[in-house]
Amino acid sequence: MKQFLSLLTLCIAFSVSAQSYTVENVPHDNLSNKYDFVSNPNALISQAAENQINRIIAATKDSTSAEIAVVLLKSIGNADVDDFATRLFTQWGIGKRQKDNGLLFLLVEDQREMVFRPGYGLEGALPDAILSRIIRNDIAPLMKEGNNDEAITLGISKICQILLHPDIVAEILADDEQESDNSPLWLDTLLIIGFMALFIWLATRKGNGGNDNGTGNNRRGGGFGPMVGGFGGGSFRGGGFSGSMRGGFGGGRTGGGGARGGW
């Protein structure tokens, strides 16, 4: 009986360790926590390293708006790591829509392969040659030593150092300002109508003397009463403005460029 239980335990352990992921079932932690950019379901790096990488990526996103996802998997079966990276990038939509400023780093342990997949908008800042050099010179040597924590942390740090270069930050922020200046005509029209409606409403209130049902109780300054707190009750869903932790990437695209390497 003991031998049977031992064998059963080994089979279960082997089954768990041999689990392979598909694009559809890779844990997308950023959906539930906008500050979690690392998917590490098989604990290929420590929690301390994962936390450090999340902090580095969050700081870079705050300064540049670029979105980086790090996915570390034990196995994807017989799937090609390059094709898997492209499909996962597309599935998650890493990067802001219209800017395509996303980057995916995918590492698959049993294939001993890794891929950097940039969005269209980061191909200039992160050319294939640079990404290949980071894999070859910074990540792969440490992976060979079994130092996963330092390998992944160093690689992502090098990426973020490039994105935080003043020239690149200025270029991205300039694009953001241009987008904000080019607001849709319908939005401008809607704002004008809203202000006109507000002005008419206030003028009507003033014309009625501010009285309440003819009781003669003049509510001085009360013309704005119904508006107090009106904005506080609103919620920008998905954007986190009301303290929400929910996240998700912005719908970016990739052209399939980048770099691939092993260790």
Coordinates of C-alpha atoms in Angstrom, one line a residue:
M1 CA 0.0 0.0 0.0
K2 CA 2.8 2.4 0.9
Q3 CA 4.5 1.7 -2.5
F4 CA 1.3 2.4 -4.3
L5 CA 0.9 5.7 -2.5
S6 CA 4.5 6.7 -3.2
L7 CA 4.0 5.8 -6.9
L8 CA 0.8 7.9 -7.0
T9 CA 2.5 10.8 -5.4
L10 CA 5.3 10.7 -7.9
C11 CA 2.8 10.5 -10.8
I12 CA 1.0 13.6 -9.5
A13 CA 4.2 15.5 -9.0
F14 CA 5.4 14.6 -12.5
S15 CA 2.0 15.6 -14.0
V16 CA 2.1 19.0 -12.3
S17 CA 5.8 19.7 -13.2
A18 CA 5.2 18.6 -16.8
Q19 CA 2.2 21.0 -17.3
S20 CA 2.5 22.9 -20.6
Y21 CA 0.8 26.2 -21.3
T22 CA -1.1 27.4 -24.3
V23 CA -1.5 31.0 -25.3
E24 CA -5.1 30.9 -23.9
N25 CA -4.2 29.6 -20.4
V26 CA -1.1 31.6 -19.6
P27 CA -1.9 33.4 -16.3
H28 CA -2.5 37.1 -17.1
D29 CA -1.9 38.6 -13.6
N30 CA -2.0 42.2 -14.9
L31 CA -5.8 41.9 -15.4
S32 CA -6.4 41.7 -11.7
N33 CA -3.5 43.8 -10.6
K34 CA -2.3 46.7 -12.8
Y35 CA 1.1 46.7 -10.9
D36 CA 1.8 43.1 -11.7
F37 CA 3.7 42.8 -15.0
V38 CA 5.3 39.3 -14.4
S39 CA 3.6 36.0 -15.0
N40 CA 5.6 33.4 -13.1
P41 CA 3.3 30.5 -12.5
N42 CA 6.0 27.9 -12.1
A43 CA 8.1 30.0 -9.7
L44 CA 11.1 30.2 -12.0
I45 CA 12.3 33.3 -10.1
S46 CA 11.8 34.2 -6.5
Q47 CA 9.0 36.4 -5.2
A48 CA 11.7 39.0 -4.2
A49 CA 13.0 39.1 -7.8
E50 CA 9.5 39.3 -9.2
N51 CA 8.7 42.2 -6.9
Q52 CA 11.8 44.1 -8.0
I53 CA 11.1 43.6 -11.7
N54 CA 7.5 44.8 -11.2
R55 CA 8.9 48.0 -9.5
I56 CA 11.3 48.6 -12.4
I57 CA 8.6 48.1 -15.0
A58 CA 6.1 50.3 -13.2
A59 CA 8.6 53.2 -12.9
T60 CA 9.4 52.9 -16.6
K61 CA 5.7 52.9 -17.5
D62 CA 5.0 55.9 -15.4
S63 CA 7.8 57.9 -17.2
T64 CA 7.3 56.6 -20.8
S65 CA 3.8 55.0 -21.0
A66 CA 5.6 51.9 -22.4
E67 CA 4.1 48.6 -21.3
I68 CA 6.3 45.6 -20.6
A69 CA 5.1 42.0 -19.8
V70 CA 7.4 39.3 -18.5
V71 CA 6.2 35.7 -18.9
L72 CA 8.3 32.8 -17.4
L73 CA 7.0 29.3 -18.2
K74 CA 8.3 25.9 -17.5
S75 CA 6.8 24.4 -20.8
I76 CA 4.7 25.3 -23.8
G77 CA 4.9 21.7 -25.1
N78 CA 6.1 21.4 -28.7
A79 CA 5.0 24.9 -29.6
D80 CA 7.6 27.2 -31.2
V81 CA 8.6 29.8 -28.7
D82 CA 8.9 32.5 -31.4
D83 CA 5.4 31.9 -32.7
F84 CA 4.1 31.6 -29.2
A85 CA 5.5 35.0 -28.2
T86 CA 3.8 36.7 -31.2
R87 CA 0.4 35.1 -30.5
L88 CA 0.6 35.8 -26.8
F89 CA 1.5 39.5 -27.5
T90 CA -1.5 39.8 -29.7
Q91 CA -3.8 38.0 -27.3
W92 CA -2.9 40.3 -24.5
G93 CA -2.6 43.5 -26.6
I94 CA 0.6 44.7 -24.8
G95 CA 1.1 48.5 -25.3
K96 CA -1.2 51.4 -25.8
R97 CA -3.6 51.4 -28.7
Q98 CA -2.5 53.7 -31.5
K99 CA 1.1 53.8 -30.0
D100 CA 1.9 50.0 -30.0
N101 CA 4.5 50.7 -27.4
G102 CA 4.6 47.3 -25.7
L103 CA 7.3 44.7 -25.1
L104 CA 7.0 41.0 -24.3
F105 CA 9.8 39.0 -22.7
L106 CA 9.0 35.2 -22.9
L107 CA 11.2 32.5 -21.4
V108 CA 10.5 28.8 -21.6
E109 CA 12.6 26.7 -19.3
D110 CA 12.3 23.2 -20.9
Q111 CA 13.2 24.6 -24.3
R112 CA 16.0 26.7 -22.8
E113 CA 14.8 29.5 -25.1
M114 CA 13.7 33.2 -24.7
V115 CA 12.2 35.9 -26.9
F116 CA 11.9 39.6 -26.8
R117 CA 8.9 40.7 -28.9
P118 CA 8.5 44.5 -29.2
G119 CA 5.4 46.4 -30.5
Y120 CA 5.6 48.5 -33.7
G121 CA 6.2 51.6 -31.6
L122 CA 9.3 50.3 -29.8
E123 CA 11.1 48.8 -32.8
G124 CA 13.1 52.0 -33.2
A125 CA 14.1 52.3 -29.6
L126 CA 14.7 48.6 -29.2
P127 CA 16.2 47.3 -32.5
D128 CA 16.7 43.6 -32.9
A129 CA 20.5 43.9 -32.5
I130 CA 20.2 45.5 -29.1
L131 CA 17.6 42.9 -27.9
S132 CA 19.9 40.1 -29.2
R133 CA 22.9 41.6 -27.4
I134 CA 21.0 41.7 -24.1
I135 CA 20.0 38.1 -24.4
R136 CA 23.5 37.0 -25.4
N137 CA 25.6 39.1 -23.0
D138 CA 23.4 39.7 -20.0
I139 CA 20.7 37.0 -19.6
A140 CA 22.0 33.8 -21.1
P141 CA 25.3 33.7 -19.1
L142 CA 23.5 34.0 -15.8
M143 CA 20.9 31.4 -16.9
K144 CA 23.6 29.0 -17.6
E145 CA 24.8 29.4 -14.0
G146 CA 21.3 28.8 -12.7
N147 CA 21.0 32.3 -11.4
N148 CA 17.5 33.0 -12.8
D149 CA 16.7 35.9 -10.5
E150 CA 19.7 38.0 -11.5
A151 CA 19.4 37.0 -15.1
I152 CA 15.9 38.2 -15.6
T153 CA 16.3 41.2 -13.4
L154 CA 19.4 42.3 -15.2
G155 CA 17.8 41.8 -18.7
I156 CA 14.7 43.9 -17.8
S157 CA 16.8 46.5 -16.1
K158 CA 18.9 47.0 -19.3
I159 CA 15.7 47.3 -21.4
C160 CA 14.3 49.9 -19.0
Q161 CA 17.5 51.9 -19.0
I162 CA 17.2 52.2 -22.8
L163 CA 13.6 53.3 -22.6
L164 CA 14.4 55.9 -19.9
H165 CA 17.0 57.6 -22.0
P166 CA 16.0 61.3 -22.2
D167 CA 15.8 61.3 -26.0
I168 CA 13.4 58.3 -26.1
V169 CA 11.3 59.6 -23.2
A170 CA 11.0 63.0 -24.9
E171 CA 9.9 61.3 -28.2
I172 CA 7.2 59.2 -26.5
L173 CA 5.9 62.1 -24.4
A174 CA 5.8 64.3 -27.5
D175 CA 3.6 61.7 -29.2
D176 CA 1.4 61.7 -26.1
E177 CA 1.0 65.5 -26.3
Q178 CA 0.2 65.4 -30.0
E179 CA -2.5 62.8 -29.4
S180 CA -4.1 64.9 -26.6
D181 CA -4.1 68.0 -28.8
N182 CA -5.8 66.1 -31.6
S183 CA -9.0 65.5 -29.6
P184 CA -12.0 64.4 -31.7
L185 CA -14.3 67.1 -33.0
W186 CA -17.3 65.4 -31.5
L187 CA -15.8 65.6 -28.1
D188 CA -15.1 69.4 -28.4
T189 CA -18.7 69.8 -29.5
L190 CA -20.1 67.8 -26.6
L191 CA -18.1 69.9 -24.2
I192 CA -19.5 73.2 -25.7
I193 CA -23.1 71.9 -25.5
G194 CA -22.5 70.8 -21.9
F195 CA -21.2 74.3 -20.8
M196 CA -24.1 76.0 -22.6
A197 CA -26.7 73.7 -20.9
L198 CA -25.0 74.5 -17.5
F199 CA -25.1 78.2 -18.2
I200 CA -28.9 78.1 -19.1
W201 CA -29.6 76.1 -16.0
L202 CA -27.8 78.5 -13.7
A203 CA -29.5 81.5 -15.4
T204 CA -32.9 79.9 -14.9
R205 CA -32.2 79.2 -11.2
K206 CA -31.1 82.9 -10.8
G207 CA -34.3 84.1 -12.5
N208 CA -36.4 82.2 -10.0
G209 CA -34.7 84.0 -7.1
G210 CA -33.4 80.7 -5.7
N211 CA -36.7 80.2 -3.9
D212 CA -37.9 76.7 -3.0
N213 CA -41.6 76.1 -3.9
G214 CA -42.5 79.7 -3.1
T215 CA -41.7 79.5 0.6
G216 CA -39.4 82.5 0.4
N217 CA -36.5 80.6 1.8
N218 CA -33.6 82.0 -0.3
R219 CA -30.8 79.4 -0.6
R220 CA -27.9 81.8 -1.1
G221 CA -25.2 80.2 -3.1
G222 CA -27.4 77.1 -3.5
G223 CA -27.5 77.3 -7.2
F224 CA -24.6 75.0 -7.3
G225 CA -26.0 72.7 -4.6
P226 CA -27.1 69.8 -6.8
M227 CA -23.6 69.7 -8.4
V228 CA -21.6 69.3 -5.1
G229 CA -20.1 65.9 -5.0
G230 CA -21.4 65.0 -8.4
F231 CA -17.9 64.2 -9.8
G232 CA -16.9 62.3 -6.6
G233 CA -19.4 59.6 -7.3
G234 CA -18.0 58.8 -10.7
S235 CA -15.8 55.9 -11.6
F236 CA -13.3 55.6 -14.5
R237 CA -13.6 51.8 -15.0
G238 CA -10.5 50.0 -15.9
G239 CA -8.3 53.1 -15.6
G240 CA -7.7 52.8 -11.9
F241 CA -8.6 56.5 -11.1
S242 CA -10.9 55.5 -8.3
G243 CA -8.4 53.4 -6.5
S244 CA -9.1 50.3 -8.6
M245 CA -6.3 47.7 -8.8
R246 CA -7.7 46.2 -12.0
G247 CA -5.4 46.5 -15.0
G248 CA -4.9 45.0 -18.4
F249 CA -2.9 46.2 -21.3
G250 CA -4.0 48.8 -23.9
G251 CA -4.5 46.9 -27.1
G252 CA -1.0 47.3 -28.7
R253 CA 0.2 45.3 -31.8
T254 CA 3.5 43.7 -32.9
G255 CA 5.0 43.1 -36.2
G256 CA 6.8 40.0 -35.0
G257 CA 10.3 41.6 -34.8
G258 CA 12.7 41.3 -31.9
A259 CA 15.2 38.7 -30.8
R260 CA 15.4 35.0 -29.8
G261 CA 18.2 33.2 -28.0
G262 CA 19.0 30.3 -25.7
W263 CA 21.3 29.2 -22.9

